[in-house]
Amino acid sequence: MDFTLTKEQEMFRDMAKEFAEREVVPSVQERDREERFFPEIMQKMANQGFFAIKVPQEMGGLGLDWTTMGLVAEQIAAVDFSVALTFYIQTSLEIMPILIAGTEEQKKKFIPDLMTGKKIGCLAAVEPNAGSDATSVQTTAVPDGNEWVLNGNKSWITNATVSDYSVVLAQADKSKGTKGIATFIVENGMPGYSKTKISHKLGCRSSDTGQLFFRDCRIPKDNLLGAIGKGMATALQCIEFTRFGISCMAVGVTQACIDASIKYALERKQFGRPIGSNQLIQEQIADMIVGNEASRWLSYHVAYMKDQGITSTRETGIAKYHNMDVAMKATRTALEIHGAYALTDDFPMERFYRDMTGPLIFGGTANVQRLVIGRFALGIDAFR
Ligand SMILES: Cc1cc2nc3c(=O)[nH]c(=O)nc-3n(C[C@H](O)[C@H](O)[C@H](O)COP(=O)(O)OP(=O)(O)OC[C@H]3O[C@@H](n4cnc5c(N)ncnc54)[C@H](O)[C@@H]3O)c2cc1C
């Protein structure tokens, strides 16, 4: 297997790194403090072509691969996880469901504006009583003439209050269970649709998270996205893309922890010499490096499989589980190496530490990844 990056992949990686330093770093501390979203950065990312990476060329996109998506996510996450997440899910949870399940009309209507950053979307699967078990959605969709009528609540939805529309998972035929679930596009301003922001999150503060409410919400028949019964499969496919992205972002965060820890360990003197002279500090840094080397190759392997069209549910679960574990440990180690100074937001360590609590949960918790891996190993589905 050859993981040598192409010139184009290297170019996107370097462009993302330069972009992150120039456009994301200057406001990161303030946005985190103020829990402020970043429409100006979204537009600049669109101008760089970042939202067009997975859009086919015949639709005006770049038609590139998941490896490129992963490399860009990794570089942005190394400075700001909130921006990296929003970059990534504009493709994985907004563009992809429409590319996978949309009609030609829906693609023409939504993709150009998403690709150029004029519109932001969100994907709403999780509900107050349907978290890890997304199949237990209680939001209903009932046909009525030329419309669908939606009722229910969605919670913990990324981009909820900044989005122009949401792709909503709802039960259209309860008698069929999971096979009755469908996805619908609900646009802002449709009657009975409202949202509210979730504030004061521990991490990912600059990323928008909120709740969506549907109260006899009427949407046109044409806003059904894909066939009834296919909604769960589409959502799971897109969540798997997101899992892969999180595994790449974890690599970026861990690398940032390594780089900052090395720099600080060489500068900070205690007992008359740099703290990096101590074997215990070197051991801590070496462990982060070993962990991230494994993380990087796990995520590149998943990227390779996705780009080859090879099913990678198991490998994506392994990468997400492993890389998040390594990243969480690395943020703690980096915090420790930076001593008391790490507790202020003059250093990014405390933000990295807090931010990792978000992706530990979304995209499927560590336990959910374990059960995916266990299902492949034992042939027993522990979810049932
Ligand atoms: C910042 C943030 C952004 C998010 N963005 C989105 C989004 O854009 N769209 C969306 O739809 N959702 C989103 N979510 C929701 C996220 O997907 C869910 O929080 C996640 O799936 C877990 O669900 P839960 O929080 O209800 O936990 P629960 O499912 O209630 O789980 C609680 C605990 O029980 C464990 N557990 C549950 N079932 C089992 C089992 N069978 N075996 C062993 N352990 C189990 C879990 O691992 C976890 O530790 C987001 C969440 C956060 C925090």
CSV table of C-alpha atoms and ligand atoms in Angstrom, one decimal:
chain,number,residue,atom,x,y,z
A,1,MET,CA,0.0,0.0,0.0
A,2,ASP,CA,1.4,3.4,-1.0
A,3,PHE,CA,0.4,6.3,1.2
A,4,THR,CA,2.6,8.8,-0.6
A,5,LEU,CA,0.5,12.0,-1.0
A,6,THR,CA,-0.1,13.3,-4.5
A,7,LYS,CA,1.1,16.8,-5.3
A,8,GLU,CA,-2.5,18.0,-5.2
A,9,GLN,CA,-3.1,16.5,-1.7
A,10,GLU,CA,0.1,18.1,-0.5
A,11,MET,CA,-1.0,21.4,-1.9
A,12,PHE,CA,-4.3,21.3,-0.1
A,13,ARG,CA,-2.7,20.2,3.2
A,14,ASP,CA,-0.2,23.1,3.0
A,15,MET,CA,-2.9,25.6,1.9
A,16,ALA,CA,-5.1,24.5,4.9
A,17,LYS,CA,-2.2,24.9,7.3
A,18,GLU,CA,-1.4,28.4,5.9
A,19,PHE,CA,-5.1,29.3,5.9
A,20,ALA,CA,-5.5,28.2,9.5
A,21,GLU,CA,-2.5,30.3,10.7
A,22,ARG,CA,-3.6,33.3,8.8
A,23,GLU,CA,-7.4,33.3,9.1
A,24,VAL,CA,-8.3,31.1,12.1
A,25,VAL,CA,-5.7,31.7,14.7
A,26,PRO,CA,-6.1,35.5,15.2
A,27,SER,CA,-9.7,35.2,16.4
A,28,VAL,CA,-9.6,31.8,18.1
A,29,GLN,CA,-9.2,32.9,21.7
A,30,GLU,CA,-11.9,35.6,21.4
A,31,ARG,CA,-14.4,33.4,19.6
A,32,ASP,CA,-14.0,30.7,22.2
A,33,ARG,CA,-14.4,33.1,25.1
A,34,GLU,CA,-17.5,34.7,23.5
A,35,GLU,CA,-18.9,31.4,22.1
A,36,ARG,CA,-19.1,33.2,18.8
A,37,PHE,CA,-19.7,31.5,15.4
A,38,PHE,CA,-17.5,32.6,12.5
A,39,PRO,CA,-19.5,33.4,9.2
A,40,GLU,CA,-16.5,35.4,7.9
A,41,ILE,CA,-14.2,32.3,8.2
A,42,MET,CA,-16.9,30.1,6.6
A,43,GLN,CA,-16.9,32.5,3.6
A,44,LYS,CA,-13.1,32.5,3.3
A,45,MET,CA,-13.0,28.7,3.5
A,46,ALA,CA,-15.6,28.6,0.7
A,47,ASN,CA,-13.4,31.0,-1.3
A,48,GLN,CA,-10.4,28.5,-0.9
A,49,GLY,CA,-12.6,25.8,-2.4
A,50,PHE,CA,-12.7,23.8,0.9
A,51,PHE,CA,-16.5,23.1,0.6
A,52,ALA,CA,-16.1,22.0,-3.0
A,53,ILE,CA,-13.7,19.2,-2.4
A,54,LYS,CA,-16.2,16.4,-2.5
A,55,VAL,CA,-18.6,18.0,-5.0
A,56,PRO,CA,-18.3,16.3,-8.4
A,57,GLN,CA,-16.7,18.4,-11.2
A,58,GLU,CA,-19.8,18.2,-13.3
A,59,MET,CA,-21.6,20.1,-10.6
A,60,GLY,CA,-18.9,22.8,-10.5
A,61,GLY,CA,-17.0,21.2,-7.6
A,62,LEU,CA,-13.4,19.9,-7.4
A,63,GLY,CA,-14.2,16.2,-7.4
A,64,LEU,CA,-11.4,15.4,-5.0
A,65,ASP,CA,-11.0,12.6,-2.4
A,66,TRP,CA,-11.5,11.8,1.3
A,67,THR,CA,-7.8,11.9,1.8
A,68,THR,CA,-7.8,15.6,0.9
A,69,MET,CA,-10.8,16.2,3.2
A,70,GLY,CA,-8.9,14.5,6.0
A,71,LEU,CA,-5.7,16.4,5.5
A,72,VAL,CA,-7.5,19.8,5.5
A,73,ALA,CA,-9.5,18.8,8.6
A,74,GLU,CA,-6.3,17.8,10.4
A,75,GLN,CA,-4.5,21.0,9.7
A,76,ILE,CA,-7.4,23.3,10.8
A,77,ALA,CA,-8.0,21.2,13.9
A,78,ALA,CA,-4.4,21.8,14.9
A,79,VAL,CA,-5.4,25.4,15.6
A,80,ASP,CA,-9.1,25.3,16.2
A,81,PHE,CA,-11.3,22.2,16.5
A,82,SER,CA,-14.6,24.2,16.3
A,83,VAL,CA,-13.7,25.6,12.8
A,84,ALA,CA,-12.3,22.2,11.7
A,85,LEU,CA,-15.6,20.5,12.7
A,86,THR,CA,-17.7,23.1,10.9
A,87,PHE,CA,-15.5,22.9,7.8
A,88,TYR,CA,-15.8,19.1,7.7
A,89,ILE,CA,-19.5,18.6,8.4
A,90,GLN,CA,-20.5,21.2,5.7
A,91,THR,CA,-19.4,18.3,3.5
A,92,SER,CA,-20.1,15.1,5.5
A,93,LEU,CA,-23.5,16.0,7.0
A,94,GLU,CA,-24.8,18.6,4.6
A,95,ILE,CA,-23.4,18.2,1.1
A,96,MET,CA,-23.1,14.4,1.2
A,97,PRO,CA,-26.7,13.5,2.2
A,98,ILE,CA,-28.0,15.6,-0.7
A,99,LEU,CA,-25.4,14.1,-3.1
A,100,ILE,CA,-26.3,10.6,-1.9
A,101,ALA,CA,-30.1,10.8,-1.6
A,102,GLY,CA,-31.1,13.9,-3.4
A,103,THR,CA,-33.0,14.3,-6.7
A,104,GLU,CA,-31.4,16.2,-9.5
A,105,GLU,CA,-33.6,19.2,-8.6
A,106,GLN,CA,-32.6,19.0,-4.9
A,107,LYS,CA,-28.9,18.9,-5.9
A,108,LYS,CA,-29.3,21.9,-8.2
A,109,LYS,CA,-31.2,23.8,-5.5
A,110,PHE,CA,-28.9,23.2,-2.5
A,111,ILE,CA,-25.4,22.1,-3.5
A,112,PRO,CA,-24.2,25.3,-5.3
A,113,ASP,CA,-25.0,27.5,-2.3
A,114,LEU,CA,-23.4,25.0,0.2
A,115,MET,CA,-20.3,24.7,-1.9
A,116,THR,CA,-19.8,28.5,-2.1
A,117,GLY,CA,-20.6,29.1,1.5
A,118,LYS,CA,-23.7,31.1,0.9
A,119,LYS,CA,-25.8,28.6,2.8
A,120,ILE,CA,-25.1,26.4,5.9
A,121,GLY,CA,-26.9,23.3,6.7
A,122,CYS,CA,-27.2,20.8,9.6
A,123,LEU,CA,-28.1,17.2,10.0
A,124,ALA,CA,-30.5,16.4,12.8
A,125,ALA,CA,-30.7,12.8,13.9
A,126,VAL,CA,-30.4,12.9,17.7
A,127,GLU,CA,-33.3,13.7,20.0
A,128,PRO,CA,-33.8,14.0,23.7
A,129,ASN,CA,-34.6,10.3,23.9
A,130,ALA,CA,-32.7,9.0,20.9
A,131,GLY,CA,-28.9,9.4,21.3
A,132,SER,CA,-26.7,6.4,20.7
A,133,ASP,CA,-29.8,4.6,19.6
A,134,ALA,CA,-30.6,6.8,16.6
A,135,THR,CA,-33.1,4.2,15.4
A,136,SER,CA,-35.5,5.2,18.2
A,137,VAL,CA,-36.4,8.6,16.6
A,138,GLN,CA,-39.8,9.9,17.8
A,139,THR,CA,-40.0,12.8,15.4
A,140,THR,CA,-42.9,12.0,13.1
A,141,ALA,CA,-43.6,12.9,9.5
A,142,VAL,CA,-47.2,12.5,8.3
A,143,PRO,CA,-48.3,13.1,4.7
A,144,ASP,CA,-51.1,15.7,4.2
A,145,GLY,CA,-52.0,16.6,0.6
A,146,ASN,CA,-49.0,18.2,-1.0
A,147,GLU,CA,-47.1,18.5,2.3
A,148,TRP,CA,-45.5,16.6,5.1
A,149,VAL,CA,-46.3,17.5,8.7
A,150,LEU,CA,-43.4,17.1,11.1
A,151,ASN,CA,-43.7,17.0,14.9
A,152,GLY,CA,-40.8,16.4,17.3
A,153,ASN,CA,-37.6,17.8,18.9
A,154,LYS,CA,-34.0,17.4,17.9
A,155,SER,CA,-31.2,18.2,20.3
A,156,TRP,CA,-27.4,18.7,20.3
A,157,ILE,CA,-27.4,19.6,16.6
A,158,THR,CA,-24.2,21.2,15.3
A,159,ASN,CA,-25.0,24.4,13.3
A,160,ALA,CA,-28.6,24.4,14.5
A,161,THR,CA,-29.1,28.1,14.9
A,162,VAL,CA,-26.7,29.2,12.1
A,163,SER,CA,-28.1,26.9,9.5
A,164,ASP,CA,-30.3,27.8,6.6
A,165,TYR,CA,-31.9,24.4,6.5
A,166,SER,CA,-31.7,21.1,8.3
A,167,VAL,CA,-31.7,17.5,7.0
A,168,VAL,CA,-34.1,15.9,9.6
A,169,LEU,CA,-34.4,12.2,10.4
A,170,ALA,CA,-38.1,11.4,11.1
A,171,GLN,CA,-40.3,8.4,11.4
A,172,ALA,CA,-42.7,8.4,8.4
A,173,ASP,CA,-44.2,4.9,9.0
A,174,LYS,CA,-43.9,3.6,12.5
A,175,SER,CA,-45.3,0.2,11.6
A,176,LYS,CA,-42.1,-0.4,9.6
A,177,GLY,CA,-39.7,0.5,12.4
A,178,THR,CA,-36.3,1.5,11.0
A,179,LYS,CA,-37.6,0.9,7.5
A,180,GLY,CA,-40.1,3.7,8.1
A,181,ILE,CA,-37.5,6.3,8.8
A,182,ALA,CA,-36.8,9.0,6.2
A,183,THR,CA,-34.9,12.2,5.8
A,184,PHE,CA,-36.5,15.6,5.0
A,185,ILE,CA,-35.1,19.0,4.2
A,186,VAL,CA,-36.6,21.7,6.5
A,187,GLU,CA,-35.8,25.2,5.4
A,188,ASN,CA,-35.8,28.3,7.7
A,189,GLY,CA,-39.1,30.1,7.7
A,190,MET,CA,-41.2,27.0,7.1
A,191,PRO,CA,-44.3,27.2,9.4
A,192,GLY,CA,-43.8,25.4,12.8
A,193,TYR,CA,-40.0,25.3,12.6
A,194,SER,CA,-38.0,27.0,15.4
A,195,LYS,CA,-34.6,26.6,17.1
A,196,THR,CA,-32.6,27.6,20.1
A,197,LYS,CA,-28.9,27.7,20.9
A,198,ILE,CA,-27.2,25.5,23.6
A,199,SER,CA,-24.8,27.8,25.4
A,200,HIS,CA,-22.0,27.4,27.9
A,201,LYS,CA,-20.7,24.1,26.5
A,202,LEU,CA,-17.6,22.7,28.1
A,203,GLY,CA,-15.9,22.5,24.7
A,204,CYS,CA,-16.3,23.4,21.0
A,205,ARG,CA,-17.7,26.7,22.1
A,206,SER,CA,-17.2,28.6,18.9
A,207,SER,CA,-19.1,25.8,17.1
A,208,ASP,CA,-22.9,26.4,17.1
A,209,THR,CA,-25.0,23.7,18.8
A,210,GLY,CA,-28.7,23.8,19.4
A,211,GLN,CA,-32.1,22.3,19.5
A,212,LEU,CA,-34.7,22.2,16.7
A,213,PHE,CA,-38.4,22.1,17.3
A,214,PHE,CA,-41.1,21.0,14.8
A,215,ARG,CA,-44.7,21.8,15.8
A,216,ASP,CA,-47.1,20.9,13.0
A,217,CYS,CA,-44.2,22.0,10.8
A,218,ARG,CA,-45.4,21.9,7.2
A,219,ILE,CA,-42.9,21.3,4.4
A,220,PRO,CA,-43.5,20.6,0.7
A,221,LYS,CA,-43.8,17.0,-0.5
A,222,ASP,CA,-40.7,17.7,-2.6
A,223,ASN,CA,-38.6,18.2,0.5
A,224,LEU,CA,-38.5,14.4,1.2
A,225,LEU,CA,-34.8,13.5,0.7
A,226,GLY,CA,-34.5,10.0,-0.7
A,227,ALA,CA,-36.9,7.2,-0.3
A,228,ILE,CA,-38.9,6.3,2.8
A,229,GLY,CA,-36.9,3.6,4.6
A,230,LYS,CA,-33.6,4.8,3.3
A,231,GLY,CA,-33.2,7.7,5.8
A,232,MET,CA,-31.4,5.7,8.4
A,233,ALA,CA,-28.9,4.3,5.9
A,234,THR,CA,-28.1,7.7,4.5
A,235,ALA,CA,-27.7,9.2,8.0
A,236,LEU,CA,-25.4,6.3,9.1
A,237,GLN,CA,-23.3,6.7,5.9
A,238,CYS,CA,-22.9,10.4,6.6
A,239,ILE,CA,-22.1,9.8,10.3
A,240,GLU,CA,-19.4,7.4,9.2
A,241,PHE,CA,-17.8,10.1,7.0
A,242,THR,CA,-17.9,12.3,10.1
A,243,ARG,CA,-16.3,9.7,12.2
A,244,PHE,CA,-13.4,9.5,9.7
A,245,GLY,CA,-13.1,13.3,9.8
A,246,ILE,CA,-13.0,13.3,13.6
A,247,SER,CA,-10.2,10.7,13.5
A,248,CYS,CA,-8.2,13.1,11.3
A,249,MET,CA,-9.0,16.1,13.5
A,250,ALA,CA,-7.8,14.1,16.5
A,251,VAL,CA,-4.5,13.7,14.7
A,252,GLY,CA,-4.2,17.5,14.2
A,253,VAL,CA,-5.0,18.2,17.8
A,254,THR,CA,-2.5,15.6,19.1
A,255,GLN,CA,0.2,17.0,16.7
A,256,ALA,CA,-0.4,20.5,18.1
A,257,CYS,CA,0.0,19.1,21.6
A,258,ILE,CA,3.3,17.5,20.7
A,259,ASP,CA,4.7,20.6,18.9
A,260,ALA,CA,3.7,22.9,21.7
A,261,SER,CA,5.0,20.5,24.4
A,262,ILE,CA,8.4,20.2,22.7
A,263,LYS,CA,8.7,23.9,22.3
A,264,TYR,CA,7.8,24.6,25.9
A,265,ALA,CA,9.9,21.7,27.3
A,266,LEU,CA,13.0,23.3,25.5
A,267,GLU,CA,12.2,26.8,26.8
A,268,ARG,CA,11.0,26.3,30.3
A,269,LYS,CA,13.8,25.8,32.9
A,270,GLN,CA,13.5,24.2,36.3
A,271,PHE,CA,16.3,22.9,38.5
A,272,GLY,CA,18.7,24.9,36.3
A,273,ARG,CA,18.0,23.2,33.0
A,274,PRO,CA,15.2,22.8,30.4
A,275,ILE,CA,12.4,20.6,31.7
A,276,GLY,CA,12.8,18.6,28.4
A,277,SER,CA,16.2,17.4,29.8
A,278,ASN,CA,14.3,15.1,32.2
A,279,GLN,CA,13.7,11.6,31.1
A,280,LEU,CA,10.1,11.6,32.4
A,281,ILE,CA,9.2,14.6,30.2
A,282,GLN,CA,10.8,12.9,27.2
A,283,GLU,CA,8.9,9.8,28.0
A,284,GLN,CA,5.6,11.8,28.0
A,285,ILE,CA,6.5,13.4,24.7
A,286,ALA,CA,7.6,10.1,23.2
A,287,ASP,CA,4.3,8.5,24.2
A,288,MET,CA,2.3,11.2,22.5
A,289,ILE,CA,4.5,10.8,19.3
A,290,VAL,CA,4.0,7.0,19.2
A,291,GLY,CA,0.3,7.4,19.8
A,292,ASN,CA,-0.1,9.9,17.0
A,293,GLU,CA,2.0,8.0,14.6
A,294,ALA,CA,-0.5,5.1,15.0
A,295,SER,CA,-3.4,7.5,14.8
A,296,ARG,CA,-2.2,9.1,11.6
A,297,TRP,CA,-1.8,5.8,9.8
A,298,LEU,CA,-5.1,4.5,11.0
A,299,SER,CA,-6.9,7.6,9.6
A,300,TYR,CA,-4.8,7.5,6.3
A,301,HIS,CA,-5.7,3.9,5.9
A,302,VAL,CA,-9.4,4.7,6.3
A,303,ALA,CA,-9.0,7.5,3.8
A,304,TYR,CA,-7.4,5.1,1.4
A,305,MET,CA,-10.2,2.6,1.8
A,306,LYS,CA,-12.9,5.2,1.3
A,307,ASP,CA,-11.2,6.6,-1.8
A,308,GLN,CA,-11.0,3.0,-3.2
A,309,GLY,CA,-14.7,2.5,-2.5
A,310,ILE,CA,-13.9,-0.3,0.1
A,311,THR,CA,-16.3,-0.7,3.0
A,312,SER,CA,-14.6,0.7,6.1
A,313,THR,CA,-17.1,0.7,8.9
A,314,ARG,CA,-14.9,-1.4,11.1
A,315,GLU,CA,-11.7,0.5,10.3
A,316,THR,CA,-13.5,3.9,10.7
A,317,GLY,CA,-14.7,2.8,14.2
A,318,ILE,CA,-11.2,1.7,15.2
A,319,ALA,CA,-9.7,5.0,14.0
A,320,LYS,CA,-12.3,7.2,15.7
A,321,TYR,CA,-12.0,5.2,19.0
A,322,HIS,CA,-8.2,5.0,19.0
A,323,ASN,CA,-7.4,8.6,17.8
A,324,MET,CA,-9.8,10.2,20.2
A,325,ASP,CA,-8.3,8.3,23.1
A,326,VAL,CA,-4.8,9.3,22.0
A,327,ALA,CA,-5.9,13.0,21.6
A,328,MET,CA,-7.6,13.1,24.9
A,329,LYS,CA,-4.6,11.7,26.7
A,330,ALA,CA,-2.3,14.1,24.7
A,331,THR,CA,-4.3,17.2,25.7
A,332,ARG,CA,-3.9,16.1,29.3
A,333,THR,CA,-0.2,15.5,28.9
A,334,ALA,CA,0.4,18.8,27.2
A,335,LEU,CA,-1.5,20.6,29.9
A,336,GLU,CA,0.7,18.9,32.5
A,337,ILE,CA,3.9,19.8,30.7
A,338,HIS,CA,2.9,23.4,30.4
A,339,GLY,CA,2.3,23.6,34.2
A,340,ALA,CA,0.2,26.3,35.7
A,341,TYR,CA,0.4,28.5,32.5
A,342,ALA,CA,-1.7,25.9,30.7
A,343,LEU,CA,-4.7,26.9,32.8
A,344,THR,CA,-5.0,30.3,31.2
A,345,ASP,CA,-6.2,30.7,27.6
A,346,ASP,CA,-3.0,32.5,26.6
A,347,PHE,CA,-2.0,28.9,25.7
A,348,PRO,CA,-4.3,26.8,23.6
A,349,MET,CA,-3.9,23.7,25.9
A,350,GLU,CA,-7.0,24.3,28.1
A,351,ARG,CA,-9.1,24.8,25.0
A,352,PHE,CA,-7.8,21.6,23.3
A,353,TYR,CA,-8.5,19.8,26.6
A,354,ARG,CA,-12.1,21.0,26.8
A,355,ASP,CA,-12.7,20.7,23.0
A,356,MET,CA,-11.9,17.0,23.0
A,357,THR,CA,-14.9,16.3,25.2
A,358,GLY,CA,-17.3,17.1,22.2
A,359,PRO,CA,-15.9,14.6,19.7
A,360,LEU,CA,-15.6,12.0,22.4
A,361,ILE,CA,-19.4,12.0,22.3
A,362,PHE,CA,-20.5,13.0,18.8
A,363,GLY,CA,-20.0,10.8,15.8
A,364,GLY,CA,-20.7,7.9,18.2
A,365,THR,CA,-19.3,7.5,21.8
A,366,ALA,CA,-16.3,5.4,22.6
A,367,ASN,CA,-18.6,2.6,23.7
A,368,VAL,CA,-20.5,2.7,20.4
A,369,GLN,CA,-17.2,2.4,18.5
A,370,ARG,CA,-16.3,-0.6,20.8
A,371,LEU,CA,-19.6,-2.2,20.0
A,372,VAL,CA,-19.1,-1.7,16.2
A,373,ILE,CA,-15.6,-3.3,16.5
A,374,GLY,CA,-17.0,-6.1,18.8
A,375,ARG,CA,-19.8,-6.8,16.3
A,376,PHE,CA,-17.2,-7.5,13.6
A,377,ALA,CA,-15.1,-9.6,15.9
A,378,LEU,CA,-17.8,-11.7,17.5
A,379,GLY,CA,-20.5,-11.6,14.9
A,380,ILE,CA,-23.0,-10.6,17.6
A,381,ASP,CA,-24.8,-7.3,17.4
A,382,ALA,CA,-24.9,-5.9,20.9
A,383,PHE,CA,-27.1,-3.0,19.8
A,384,ARG,CA,-30.1,-5.3,19.5
B,1,LIG,C1,-21.1,19.1,20.6
B,1,LIG,C2,-22.0,18.1,20.1
B,1,LIG,C3,-22.4,18.2,18.7
B,1,LIG,C4,-23.3,17.3,18.2
B,1,LIG,N1,-23.8,17.4,16.9
B,1,LIG,C5,-24.8,16.6,16.4
B,1,LIG,C6,-25.3,16.8,15.1
B,1,LIG,O1,-24.9,17.6,14.3
B,1,LIG,N2,-26.4,16.0,14.7
B,1,LIG,C7,-26.9,15.0,15.5
B,1,LIG,O2,-27.8,14.3,15.2
B,1,LIG,N3,-26.3,14.8,16.8
B,1,LIG,C8,-25.3,15.6,17.2
B,1,LIG,N4,-24.8,15.4,18.5
B,1,LIG,C9,-25.4,14.4,19.4
B,1,LIG,C10,-24.5,13.1,19.5
B,1,LIG,O3,-24.5,12.4,18.3
B,1,LIG,C11,-25.0,12.3,20.7
B,1,LIG,O4,-24.8,13.1,21.9
B,1,LIG,C12,-24.3,11.0,20.8
B,1,LIG,O5,-24.7,10.1,19.7
B,1,LIG,C13,-24.6,10.2,22.1
B,1,LIG,O6,-25.9,10.3,22.5
B,1,LIG,P1,-26.4,10.8,24.0
B,1,LIG,O7,-25.6,12.1,24.2
B,1,LIG,O8,-27.8,10.9,24.0
B,1,LIG,O9,-25.8,9.7,24.9
B,1,LIG,P2,-26.5,8.3,25.3
B,1,LIG,O10,-26.8,7.5,24.1
B,1,LIG,O11,-27.6,8.5,26.3
B,1,LIG,O12,-25.3,7.6,26.0
B,1,LIG,C14,-24.9,7.9,27.4
B,1,LIG,C15,-23.8,6.9,27.7
B,1,LIG,O13,-24.2,5.6,27.6
B,1,LIG,C16,-23.4,4.8,26.8
B,1,LIG,N5,-24.2,3.9,26.0
B,1,LIG,C17,-25.4,4.1,25.4
B,1,LIG,N6,-25.8,2.9,24.8
B,1,LIG,C18,-24.9,2.0,25.1
B,1,LIG,C19,-24.8,0.6,24.9
B,1,LIG,N7,-25.7,-0.1,24.1
B,1,LIG,N8,-23.7,-0.1,25.4
B,1,LIG,C20,-22.8,0.6,26.1
B,1,LIG,N9,-22.8,1.9,26.4
B,1,LIG,C21,-23.9,2.6,25.9
B,1,LIG,C22,-22.8,5.9,25.8
B,1,LIG,O14,-21.5,5.4,25.3
B,1,LIG,C23,-22.6,7.0,26.7
B,1,LIG,O15,-21.4,6.9,27.4
B,1,LIG,C24,-23.8,16.2,19.0
B,1,LIG,C25,-23.4,16.1,20.4
B,1,LIG,C26,-22.5,17.0,20.9
B,1,LIG,C27,-22.1,16.9,22.3
